[in-house]
mmCIF file of C-alpha atoms in Angstrom:
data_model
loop_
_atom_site.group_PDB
_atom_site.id
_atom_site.type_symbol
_atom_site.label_atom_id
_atom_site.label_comp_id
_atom_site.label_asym_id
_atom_site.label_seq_id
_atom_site.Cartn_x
_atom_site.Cartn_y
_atom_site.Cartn_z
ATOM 1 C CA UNK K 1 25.048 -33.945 20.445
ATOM 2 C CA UNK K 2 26.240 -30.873 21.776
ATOM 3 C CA UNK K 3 29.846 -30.736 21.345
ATOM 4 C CA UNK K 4 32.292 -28.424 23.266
ATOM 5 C CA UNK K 5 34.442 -27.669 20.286
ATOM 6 C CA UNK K 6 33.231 -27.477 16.720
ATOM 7 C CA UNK K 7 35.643 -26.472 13.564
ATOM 8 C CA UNK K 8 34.183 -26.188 10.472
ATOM 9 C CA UNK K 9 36.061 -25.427 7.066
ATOM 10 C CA UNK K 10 38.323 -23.330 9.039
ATOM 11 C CA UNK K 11 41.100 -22.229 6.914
ATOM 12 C CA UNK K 12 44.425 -19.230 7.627
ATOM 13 C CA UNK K 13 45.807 -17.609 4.225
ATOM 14 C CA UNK K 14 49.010 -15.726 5.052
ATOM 15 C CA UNK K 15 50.358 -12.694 2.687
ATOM 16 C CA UNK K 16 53.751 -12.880 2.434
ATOM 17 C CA UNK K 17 56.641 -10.444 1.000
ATOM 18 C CA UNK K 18 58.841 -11.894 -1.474
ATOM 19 C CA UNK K 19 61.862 -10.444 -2.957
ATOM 20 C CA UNK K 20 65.163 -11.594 -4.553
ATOM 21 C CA UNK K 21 68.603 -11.120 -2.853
ATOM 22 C CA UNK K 22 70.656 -7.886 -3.550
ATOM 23 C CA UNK K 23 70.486 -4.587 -2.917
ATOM 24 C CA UNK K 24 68.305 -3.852 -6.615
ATOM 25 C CA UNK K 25 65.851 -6.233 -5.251
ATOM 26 C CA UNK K 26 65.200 -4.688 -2.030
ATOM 27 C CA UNK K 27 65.068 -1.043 -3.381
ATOM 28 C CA UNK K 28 62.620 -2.522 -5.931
ATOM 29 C CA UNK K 29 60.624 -4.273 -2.913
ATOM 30 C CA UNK K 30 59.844 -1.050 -1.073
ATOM 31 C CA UNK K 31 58.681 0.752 -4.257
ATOM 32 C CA UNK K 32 56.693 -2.021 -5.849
ATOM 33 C CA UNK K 33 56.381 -5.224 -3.268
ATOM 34 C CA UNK K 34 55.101 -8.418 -3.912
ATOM 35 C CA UNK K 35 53.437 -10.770 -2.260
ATOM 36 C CA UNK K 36 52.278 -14.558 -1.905
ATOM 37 C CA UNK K 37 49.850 -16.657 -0.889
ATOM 38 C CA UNK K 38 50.541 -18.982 2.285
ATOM 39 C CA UNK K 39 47.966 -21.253 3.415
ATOM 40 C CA UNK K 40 48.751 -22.304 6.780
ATOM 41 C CA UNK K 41 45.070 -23.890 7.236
ATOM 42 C CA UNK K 42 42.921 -25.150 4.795
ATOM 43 C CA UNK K 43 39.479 -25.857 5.069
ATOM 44 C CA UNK K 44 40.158 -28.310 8.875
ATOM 45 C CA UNK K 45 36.856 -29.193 9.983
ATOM 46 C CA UNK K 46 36.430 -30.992 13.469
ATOM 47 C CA UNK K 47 34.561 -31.510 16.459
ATOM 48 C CA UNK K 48 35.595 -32.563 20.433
ATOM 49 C CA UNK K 49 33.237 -33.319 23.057
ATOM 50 C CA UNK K 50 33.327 -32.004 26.548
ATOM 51 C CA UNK K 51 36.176 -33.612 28.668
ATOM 52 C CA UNK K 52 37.782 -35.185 25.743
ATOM 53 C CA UNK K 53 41.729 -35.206 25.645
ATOM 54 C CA UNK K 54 42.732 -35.045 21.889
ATOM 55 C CA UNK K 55 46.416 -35.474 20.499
ATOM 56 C CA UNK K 56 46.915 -32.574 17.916
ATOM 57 C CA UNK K 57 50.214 -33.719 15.594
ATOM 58 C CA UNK K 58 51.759 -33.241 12.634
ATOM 59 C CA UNK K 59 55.045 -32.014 11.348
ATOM 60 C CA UNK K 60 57.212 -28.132 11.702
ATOM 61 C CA UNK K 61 55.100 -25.828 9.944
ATOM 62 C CA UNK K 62 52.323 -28.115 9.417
ATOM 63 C CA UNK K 63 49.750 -25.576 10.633
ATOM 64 C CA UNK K 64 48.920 -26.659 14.348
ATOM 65 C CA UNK K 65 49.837 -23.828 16.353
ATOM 66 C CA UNK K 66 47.851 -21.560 14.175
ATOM 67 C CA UNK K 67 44.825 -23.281 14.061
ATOM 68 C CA UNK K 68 45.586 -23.312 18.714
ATOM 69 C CA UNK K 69 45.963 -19.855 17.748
ATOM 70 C CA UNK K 70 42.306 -19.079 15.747
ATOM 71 C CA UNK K 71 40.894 -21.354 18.606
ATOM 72 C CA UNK K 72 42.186 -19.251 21.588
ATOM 73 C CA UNK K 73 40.800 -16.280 19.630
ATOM 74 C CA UNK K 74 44.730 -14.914 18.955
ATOM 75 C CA UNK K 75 44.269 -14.946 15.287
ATOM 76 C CA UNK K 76 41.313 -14.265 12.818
ATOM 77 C CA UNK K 77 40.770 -17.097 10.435
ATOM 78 C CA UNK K 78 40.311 -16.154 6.704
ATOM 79 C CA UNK K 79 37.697 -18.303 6.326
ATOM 80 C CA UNK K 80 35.647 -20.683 8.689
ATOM 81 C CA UNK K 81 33.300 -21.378 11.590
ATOM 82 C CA UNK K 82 34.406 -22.192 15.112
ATOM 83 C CA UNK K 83 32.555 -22.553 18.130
ATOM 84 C CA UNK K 84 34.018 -23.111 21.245
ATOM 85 C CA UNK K 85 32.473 -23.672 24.568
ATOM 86 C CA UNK K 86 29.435 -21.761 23.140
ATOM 87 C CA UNK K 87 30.946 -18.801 21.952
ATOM 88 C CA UNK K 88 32.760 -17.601 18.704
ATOM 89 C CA UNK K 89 36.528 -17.444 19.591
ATOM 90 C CA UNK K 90 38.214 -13.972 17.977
ATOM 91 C CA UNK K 91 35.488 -12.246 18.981
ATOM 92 C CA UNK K 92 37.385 -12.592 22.499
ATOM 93 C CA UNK K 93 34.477 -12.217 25.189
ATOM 94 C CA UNK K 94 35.779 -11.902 28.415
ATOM 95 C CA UNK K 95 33.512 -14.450 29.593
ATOM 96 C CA UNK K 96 35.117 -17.002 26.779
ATOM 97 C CA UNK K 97 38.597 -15.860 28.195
ATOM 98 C CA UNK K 98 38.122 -17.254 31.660
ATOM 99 C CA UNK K 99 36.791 -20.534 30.293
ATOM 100 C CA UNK K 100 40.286 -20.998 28.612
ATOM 101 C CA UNK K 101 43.709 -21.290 28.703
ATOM 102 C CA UNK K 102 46.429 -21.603 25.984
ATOM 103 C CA UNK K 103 49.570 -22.289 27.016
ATOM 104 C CA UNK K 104 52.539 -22.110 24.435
ATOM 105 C CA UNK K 105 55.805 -23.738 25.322
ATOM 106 C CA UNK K 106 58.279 -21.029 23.568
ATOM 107 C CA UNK K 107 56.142 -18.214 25.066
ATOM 108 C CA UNK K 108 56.286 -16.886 28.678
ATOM 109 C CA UNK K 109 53.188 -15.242 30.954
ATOM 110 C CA UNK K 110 55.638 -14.818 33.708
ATOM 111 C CA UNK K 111 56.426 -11.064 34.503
ATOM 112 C CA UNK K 112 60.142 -11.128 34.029
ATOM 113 C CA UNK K 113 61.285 -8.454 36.884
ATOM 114 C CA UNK K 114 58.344 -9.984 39.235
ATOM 115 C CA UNK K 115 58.289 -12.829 41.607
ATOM 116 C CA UNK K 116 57.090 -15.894 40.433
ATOM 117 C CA UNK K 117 53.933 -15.591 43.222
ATOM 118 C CA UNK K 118 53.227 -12.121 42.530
ATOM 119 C CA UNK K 119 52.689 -13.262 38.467
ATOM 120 C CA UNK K 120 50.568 -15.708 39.942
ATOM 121 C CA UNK K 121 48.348 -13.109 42.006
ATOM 122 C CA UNK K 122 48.267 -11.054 38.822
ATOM 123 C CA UNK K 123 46.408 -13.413 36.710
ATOM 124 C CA UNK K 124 44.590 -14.554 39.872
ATOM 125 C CA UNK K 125 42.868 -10.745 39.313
ATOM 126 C CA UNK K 126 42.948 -11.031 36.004
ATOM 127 C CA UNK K 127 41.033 -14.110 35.895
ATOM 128 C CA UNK K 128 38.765 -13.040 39.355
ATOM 129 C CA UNK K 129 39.767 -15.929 41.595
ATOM 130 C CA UNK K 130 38.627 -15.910 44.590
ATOM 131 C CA UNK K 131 40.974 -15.475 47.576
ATOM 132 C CA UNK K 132 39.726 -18.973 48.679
ATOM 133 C CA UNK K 133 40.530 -21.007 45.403
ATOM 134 C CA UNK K 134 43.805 -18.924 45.297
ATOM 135 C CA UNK K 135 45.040 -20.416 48.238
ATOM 136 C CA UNK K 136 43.876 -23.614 47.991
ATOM 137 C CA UNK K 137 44.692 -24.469 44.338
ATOM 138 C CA UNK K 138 48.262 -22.766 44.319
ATOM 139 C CA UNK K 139 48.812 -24.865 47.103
ATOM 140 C CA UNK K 140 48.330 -28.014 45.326
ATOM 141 C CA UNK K 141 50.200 -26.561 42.184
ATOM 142 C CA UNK K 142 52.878 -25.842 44.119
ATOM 143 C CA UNK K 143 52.756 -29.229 45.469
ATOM 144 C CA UNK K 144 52.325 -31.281 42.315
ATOM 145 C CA UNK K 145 54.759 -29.315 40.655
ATOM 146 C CA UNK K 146 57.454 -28.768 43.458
ATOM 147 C CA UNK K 147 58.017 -24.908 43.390
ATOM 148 C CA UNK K 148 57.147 -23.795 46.785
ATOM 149 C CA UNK K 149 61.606 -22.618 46.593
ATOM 150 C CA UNK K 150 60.929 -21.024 43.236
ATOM 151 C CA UNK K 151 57.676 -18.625 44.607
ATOM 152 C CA UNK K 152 60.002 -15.686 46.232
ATOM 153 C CA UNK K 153 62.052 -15.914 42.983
ATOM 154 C CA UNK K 154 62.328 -13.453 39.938
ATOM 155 C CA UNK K 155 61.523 -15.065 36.862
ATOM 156 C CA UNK K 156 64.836 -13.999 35.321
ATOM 157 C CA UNK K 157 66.334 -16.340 37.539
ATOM 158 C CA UNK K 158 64.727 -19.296 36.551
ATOM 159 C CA UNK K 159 65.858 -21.859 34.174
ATOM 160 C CA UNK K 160 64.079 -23.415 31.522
ATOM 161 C CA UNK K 161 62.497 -26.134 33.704
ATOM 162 C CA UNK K 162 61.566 -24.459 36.079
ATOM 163 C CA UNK K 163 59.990 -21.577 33.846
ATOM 164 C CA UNK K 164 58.129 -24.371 32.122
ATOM 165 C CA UNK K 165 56.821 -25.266 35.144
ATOM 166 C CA UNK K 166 55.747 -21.848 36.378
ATOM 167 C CA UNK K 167 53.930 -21.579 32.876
ATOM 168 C CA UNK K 168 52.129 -24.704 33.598
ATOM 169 C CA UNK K 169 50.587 -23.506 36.485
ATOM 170 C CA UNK K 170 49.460 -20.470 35.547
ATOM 171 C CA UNK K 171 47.659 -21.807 32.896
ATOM 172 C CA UNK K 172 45.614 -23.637 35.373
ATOM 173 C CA UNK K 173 45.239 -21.293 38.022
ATOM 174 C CA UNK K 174 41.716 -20.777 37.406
ATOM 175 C CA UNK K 175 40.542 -23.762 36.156
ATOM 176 C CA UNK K 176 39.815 -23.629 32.788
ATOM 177 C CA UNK K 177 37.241 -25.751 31.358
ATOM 178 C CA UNK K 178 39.043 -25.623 27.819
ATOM 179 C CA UNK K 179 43.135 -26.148 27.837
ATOM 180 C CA UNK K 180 44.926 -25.298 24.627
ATOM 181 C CA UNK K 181 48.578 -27.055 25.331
ATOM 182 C CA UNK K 182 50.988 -26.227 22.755
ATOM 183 C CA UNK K 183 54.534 -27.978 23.262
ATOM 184 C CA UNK K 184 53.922 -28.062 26.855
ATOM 185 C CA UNK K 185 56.281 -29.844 28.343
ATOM 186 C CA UNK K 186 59.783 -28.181 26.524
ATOM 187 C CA UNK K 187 62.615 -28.078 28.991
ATOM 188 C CA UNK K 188 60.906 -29.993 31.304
ATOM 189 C CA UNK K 189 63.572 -33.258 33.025
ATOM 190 C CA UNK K 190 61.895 -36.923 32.492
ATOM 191 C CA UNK K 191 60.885 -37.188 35.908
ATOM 192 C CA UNK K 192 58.811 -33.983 35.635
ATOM 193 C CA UNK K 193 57.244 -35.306 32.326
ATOM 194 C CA UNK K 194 55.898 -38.015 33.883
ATOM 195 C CA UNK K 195 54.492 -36.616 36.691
ATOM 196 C CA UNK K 196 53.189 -33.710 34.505
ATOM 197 C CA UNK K 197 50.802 -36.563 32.772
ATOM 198 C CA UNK K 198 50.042 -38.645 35.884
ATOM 199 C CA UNK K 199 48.494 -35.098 36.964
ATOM 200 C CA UNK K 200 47.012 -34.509 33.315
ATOM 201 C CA UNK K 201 45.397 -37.660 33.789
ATOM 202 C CA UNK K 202 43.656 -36.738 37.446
ATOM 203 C CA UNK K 203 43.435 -33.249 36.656
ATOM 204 C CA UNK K 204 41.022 -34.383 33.049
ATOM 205 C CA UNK K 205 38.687 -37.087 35.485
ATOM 206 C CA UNK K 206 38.449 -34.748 38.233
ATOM 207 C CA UNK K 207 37.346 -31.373 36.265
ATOM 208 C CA UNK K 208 36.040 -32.642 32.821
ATOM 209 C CA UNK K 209 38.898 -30.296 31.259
ATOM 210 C CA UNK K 210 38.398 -30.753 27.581
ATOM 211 C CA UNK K 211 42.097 -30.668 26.304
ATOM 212 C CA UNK K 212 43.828 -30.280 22.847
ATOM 213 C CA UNK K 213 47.578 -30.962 22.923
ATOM 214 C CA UNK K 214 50.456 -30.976 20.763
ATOM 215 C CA UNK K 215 53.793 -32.014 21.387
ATOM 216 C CA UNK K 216 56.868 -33.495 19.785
ATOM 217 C CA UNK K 217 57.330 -35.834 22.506
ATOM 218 C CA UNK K 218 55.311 -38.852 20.949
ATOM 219 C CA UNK K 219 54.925 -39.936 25.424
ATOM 220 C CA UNK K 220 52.916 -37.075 26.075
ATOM 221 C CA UNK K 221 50.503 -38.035 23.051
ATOM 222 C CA UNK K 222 50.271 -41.894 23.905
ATOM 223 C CA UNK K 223 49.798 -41.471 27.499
ATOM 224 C CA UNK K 224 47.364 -39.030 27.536
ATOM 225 C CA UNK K 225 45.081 -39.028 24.267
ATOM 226 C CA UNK K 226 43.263 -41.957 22.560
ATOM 227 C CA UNK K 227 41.960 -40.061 19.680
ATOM 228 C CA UNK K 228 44.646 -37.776 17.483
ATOM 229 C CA UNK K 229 44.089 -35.248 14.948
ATOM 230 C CA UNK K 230 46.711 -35.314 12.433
ATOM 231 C CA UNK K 231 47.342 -32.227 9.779
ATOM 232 C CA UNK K 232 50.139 -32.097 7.466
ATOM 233 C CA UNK K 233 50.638 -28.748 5.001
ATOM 234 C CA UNK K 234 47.606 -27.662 6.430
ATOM 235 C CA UNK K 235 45.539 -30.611 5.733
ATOM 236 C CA UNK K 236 43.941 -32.517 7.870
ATOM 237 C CA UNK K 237 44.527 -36.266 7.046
ATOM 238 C CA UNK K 238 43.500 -38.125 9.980
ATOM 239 C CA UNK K 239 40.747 -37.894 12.709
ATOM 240 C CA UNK K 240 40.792 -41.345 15.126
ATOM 241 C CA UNK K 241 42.145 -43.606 17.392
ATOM 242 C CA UNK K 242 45.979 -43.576 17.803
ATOM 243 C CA UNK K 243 45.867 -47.490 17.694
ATOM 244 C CA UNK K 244 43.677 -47.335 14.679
ATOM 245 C CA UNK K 245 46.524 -45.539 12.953
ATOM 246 C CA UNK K 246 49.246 -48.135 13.812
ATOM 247 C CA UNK K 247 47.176 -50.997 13.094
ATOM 248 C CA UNK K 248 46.330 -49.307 9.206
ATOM 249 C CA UNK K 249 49.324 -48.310 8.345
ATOM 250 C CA UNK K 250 51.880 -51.118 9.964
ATOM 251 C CA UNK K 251 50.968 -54.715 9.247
ATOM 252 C CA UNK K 252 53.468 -56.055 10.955
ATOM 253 C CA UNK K 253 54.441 -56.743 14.928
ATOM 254 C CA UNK K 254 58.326 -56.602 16.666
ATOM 255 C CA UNK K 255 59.383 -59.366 18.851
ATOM 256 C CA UNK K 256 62.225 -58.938 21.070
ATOM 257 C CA UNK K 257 63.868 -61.578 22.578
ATOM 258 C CA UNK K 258 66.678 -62.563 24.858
ATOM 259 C CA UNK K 259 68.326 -66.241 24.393
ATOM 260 C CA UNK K 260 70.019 -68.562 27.112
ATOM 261 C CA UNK K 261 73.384 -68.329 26.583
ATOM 262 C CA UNK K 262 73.570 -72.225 25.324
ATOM 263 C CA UNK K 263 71.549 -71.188 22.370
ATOM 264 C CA UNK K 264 73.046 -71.319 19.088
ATOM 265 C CA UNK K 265 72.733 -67.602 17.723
ATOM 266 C CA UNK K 266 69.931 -66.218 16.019
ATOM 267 C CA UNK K 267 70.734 -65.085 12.564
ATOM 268 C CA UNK K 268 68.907 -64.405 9.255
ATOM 269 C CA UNK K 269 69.638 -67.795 7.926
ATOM 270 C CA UNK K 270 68.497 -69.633 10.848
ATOM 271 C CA UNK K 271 65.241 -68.091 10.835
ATOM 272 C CA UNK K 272 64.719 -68.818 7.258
ATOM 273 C CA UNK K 273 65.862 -72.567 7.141
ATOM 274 C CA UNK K 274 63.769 -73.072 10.620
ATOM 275 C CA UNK K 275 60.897 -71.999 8.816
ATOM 276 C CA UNK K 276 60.316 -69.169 10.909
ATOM 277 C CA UNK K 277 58.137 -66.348 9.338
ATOM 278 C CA UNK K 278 60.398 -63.472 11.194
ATOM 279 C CA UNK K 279 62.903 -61.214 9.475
ATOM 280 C CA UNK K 280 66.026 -60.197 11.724
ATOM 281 C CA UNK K 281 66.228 -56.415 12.013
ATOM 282 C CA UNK K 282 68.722 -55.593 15.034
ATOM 283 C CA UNK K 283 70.922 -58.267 17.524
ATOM 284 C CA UNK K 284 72.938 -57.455 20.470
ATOM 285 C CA UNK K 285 74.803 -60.111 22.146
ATOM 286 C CA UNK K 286 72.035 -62.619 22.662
ATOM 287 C CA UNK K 287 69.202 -60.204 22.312
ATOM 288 C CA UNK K 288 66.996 -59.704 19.491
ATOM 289 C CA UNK K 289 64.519 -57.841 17.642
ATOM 290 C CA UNK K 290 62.511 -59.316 14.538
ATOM 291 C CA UNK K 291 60.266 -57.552 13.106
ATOM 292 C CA UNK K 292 57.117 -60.466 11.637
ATOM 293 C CA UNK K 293 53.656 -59.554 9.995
ATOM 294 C CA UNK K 294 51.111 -59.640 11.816
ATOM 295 C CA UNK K 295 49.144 -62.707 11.340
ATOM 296 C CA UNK K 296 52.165 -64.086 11.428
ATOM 297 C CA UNK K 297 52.849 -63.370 14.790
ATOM 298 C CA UNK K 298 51.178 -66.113 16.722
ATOM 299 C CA UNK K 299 52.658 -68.814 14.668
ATOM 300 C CA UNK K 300 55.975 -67.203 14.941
ATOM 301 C CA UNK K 301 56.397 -66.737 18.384
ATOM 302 C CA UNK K 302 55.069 -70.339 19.151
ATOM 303 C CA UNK K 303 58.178 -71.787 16.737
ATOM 304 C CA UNK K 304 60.514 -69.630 18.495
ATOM 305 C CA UNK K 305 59.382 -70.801 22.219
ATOM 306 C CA UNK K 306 59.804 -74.472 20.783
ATOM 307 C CA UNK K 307 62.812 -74.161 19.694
ATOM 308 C CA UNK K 308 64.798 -72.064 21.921
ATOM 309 C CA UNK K 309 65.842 -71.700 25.683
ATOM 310 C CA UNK K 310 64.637 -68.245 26.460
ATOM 311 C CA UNK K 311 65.045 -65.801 29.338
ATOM 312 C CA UNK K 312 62.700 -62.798 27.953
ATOM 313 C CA UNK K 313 60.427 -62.680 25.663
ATOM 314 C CA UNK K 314 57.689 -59.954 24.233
ATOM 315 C CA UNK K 315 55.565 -58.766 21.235
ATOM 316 C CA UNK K 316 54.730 -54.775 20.512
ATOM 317 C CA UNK K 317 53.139 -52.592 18.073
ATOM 318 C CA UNK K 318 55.826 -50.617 16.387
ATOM 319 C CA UNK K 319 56.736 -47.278 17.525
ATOM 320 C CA UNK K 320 54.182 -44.862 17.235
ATOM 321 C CA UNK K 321 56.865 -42.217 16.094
ATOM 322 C CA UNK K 322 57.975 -44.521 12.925
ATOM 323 C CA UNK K 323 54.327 -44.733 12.161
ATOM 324 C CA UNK K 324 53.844 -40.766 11.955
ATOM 325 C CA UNK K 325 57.132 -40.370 9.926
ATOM 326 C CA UNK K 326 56.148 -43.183 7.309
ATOM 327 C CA UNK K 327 52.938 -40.831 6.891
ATOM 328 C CA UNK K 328 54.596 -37.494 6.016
ATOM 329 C CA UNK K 329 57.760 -39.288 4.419
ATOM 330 C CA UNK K 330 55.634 -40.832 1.683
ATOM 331 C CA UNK K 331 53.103 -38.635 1.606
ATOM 332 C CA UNK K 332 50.531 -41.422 2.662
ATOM 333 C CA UNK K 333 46.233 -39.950 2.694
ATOM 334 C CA UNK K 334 45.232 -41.842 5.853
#
């Protein structure tokens, strides 16, 4: 199978000064430094077919913006083999350039003194877009994103969201057939978010845009990646399905559930004298949230429909975000 990203044994050392505090120490540093050894990568091996939409997590430092970084061709890896889209990544052919597009939250690409459309016709030349597709697919950017105010502005005067927004379009200006999103979606409002993955979604089906994202914002994971890649110190430690995760490492289900008024209320001891295999976890007025194991579930949920007057009821997977922390917290190998 001919995949369009393949990662093999790819690893980042870092070489770090060290010193003490005090003034000794940093005389001492600039006469005799030393160093030390930071692996930021080690040894990630991976591959991602064309089109594919893969979740890249893991915690602060864990080493996923680097390894964005060796695959964009920003950094050279200390060890490792990467091919991307057919060609070797730091070697940074022009023609690999224009099949990509990184774009890093906490960075900017916008010209600060400039107008936000005159950045845009920049990397439109950059990038050799024809006059054509520049009209045409700024026009729906603008659209989707709901900037056409913000064009005949300086990017100085932009806030946040709105620069995050800018950023997001230039990133697809030209259609790349690779997108490397890192923390894409910082500053952006809720509304934004969603509409940002709504046009993820149609943006993925109607290009083939293979697409590696990471993000701290568990929503932009779930909605828009089935598989995730998930590195830790470096490490990678999982390669799967997002619901293959949850299901290994939680064997248990939440119910929630709201009670007619005319119930009796649900408490700890009720649940355990009515032989109901549920543990209480959180209650607010008359609703609840039990937390029951998962071939349990059934069995519980049919007691509790028996035996109480009910205005809402549901079962769900727990959060996806408890899931990742009970990983790094405990230092669980997936």
């Amino acid at each position: 199978m001919a995949y369009h990203i393949q990662v093999k044994d790819l690893s980042k050392t870092y070489r770090v000064p060290v010193r003490k505090a005090g003034l000794r120490s940093a005389v001492h540093s600039l006469i005799r430094p030393q160093f030390s050894e930071v692996k930021a990568v080690d040894n990630v091996s991976f591959t991602i077919e064309c089109g594919e939409m893969v979740g890249f997590i893991g915690p602060n430092g864990a080493g996923k913006t680097t390894t964005l970084k060796m695959l964009s061709g920003l950094l050279y890896p200390t060890s490792g083999e990467v091919t991307a889209a057919g060609f070797t990544p730091w070697q940074r052919k022009s023609q690999y350039l224009k099949k990509i597009s990184m774009l890093m939250g906490n960075r900017s690409q916008l010209q600060w003194n400039n107008t936000v459309y005159d950045t845009m016709y920049i990397f439109k030349e950059i990038y050799g877009v024809s006059a054509e597709d520049f009209k045409k697919h700024l026009g729906e950017l603008t659209e989707m994103f709901d900037v056409g105010d913000l064009m005949n502005k300086r990017a100085r005067n932009l806030s946040l969201g709105e620069r995050s927004k800018c950023e997001f379009m230039i990133s697809l200006l030209h259609k790349p057939g690779i997108l490397y999103l890192d923390e894409p979606t910082l500053g952006m409002d809720v509304t934004m978010q969603l509409r940002l993955r709504q046009y993820m979604k149609e943006y993925n089906q109607k290009y083939g845009t293979t697409v590696i994202l990471t993000s701290h914002y568990m929503s932009d994971i779930t909605s828009l990646c089935s598989r995730v890649l998930l590195i830790n110190s470096g490490n990678l430690i999982y390669d799967g399905k997002l619901s293959s995760l949850t299901d290994k490492l939680t064997p248990f289900r939440i119910i929630r559930l709201t009670l007619e008024e005319e119930n009796p209320p649900l408490c700890g001891d009720s649940l355990q004298t009515g032989g109901i295999p549920a543990e209480l976890i959180e209650s607010n007025g008359n609703e609840y949230t039990l937390r029951v194991n998962k071939e349990d579930a059934v069995k519980a949920s049919a007691m509790l429909m028996s035996r109480y007057a009910l205005i809402d009821f549901g079962i769900a997977d727990p959060p996806v975000e408890s899931v990742i922390d009970k990983i790094y917290a405990e230092g669980i190998t997936v």
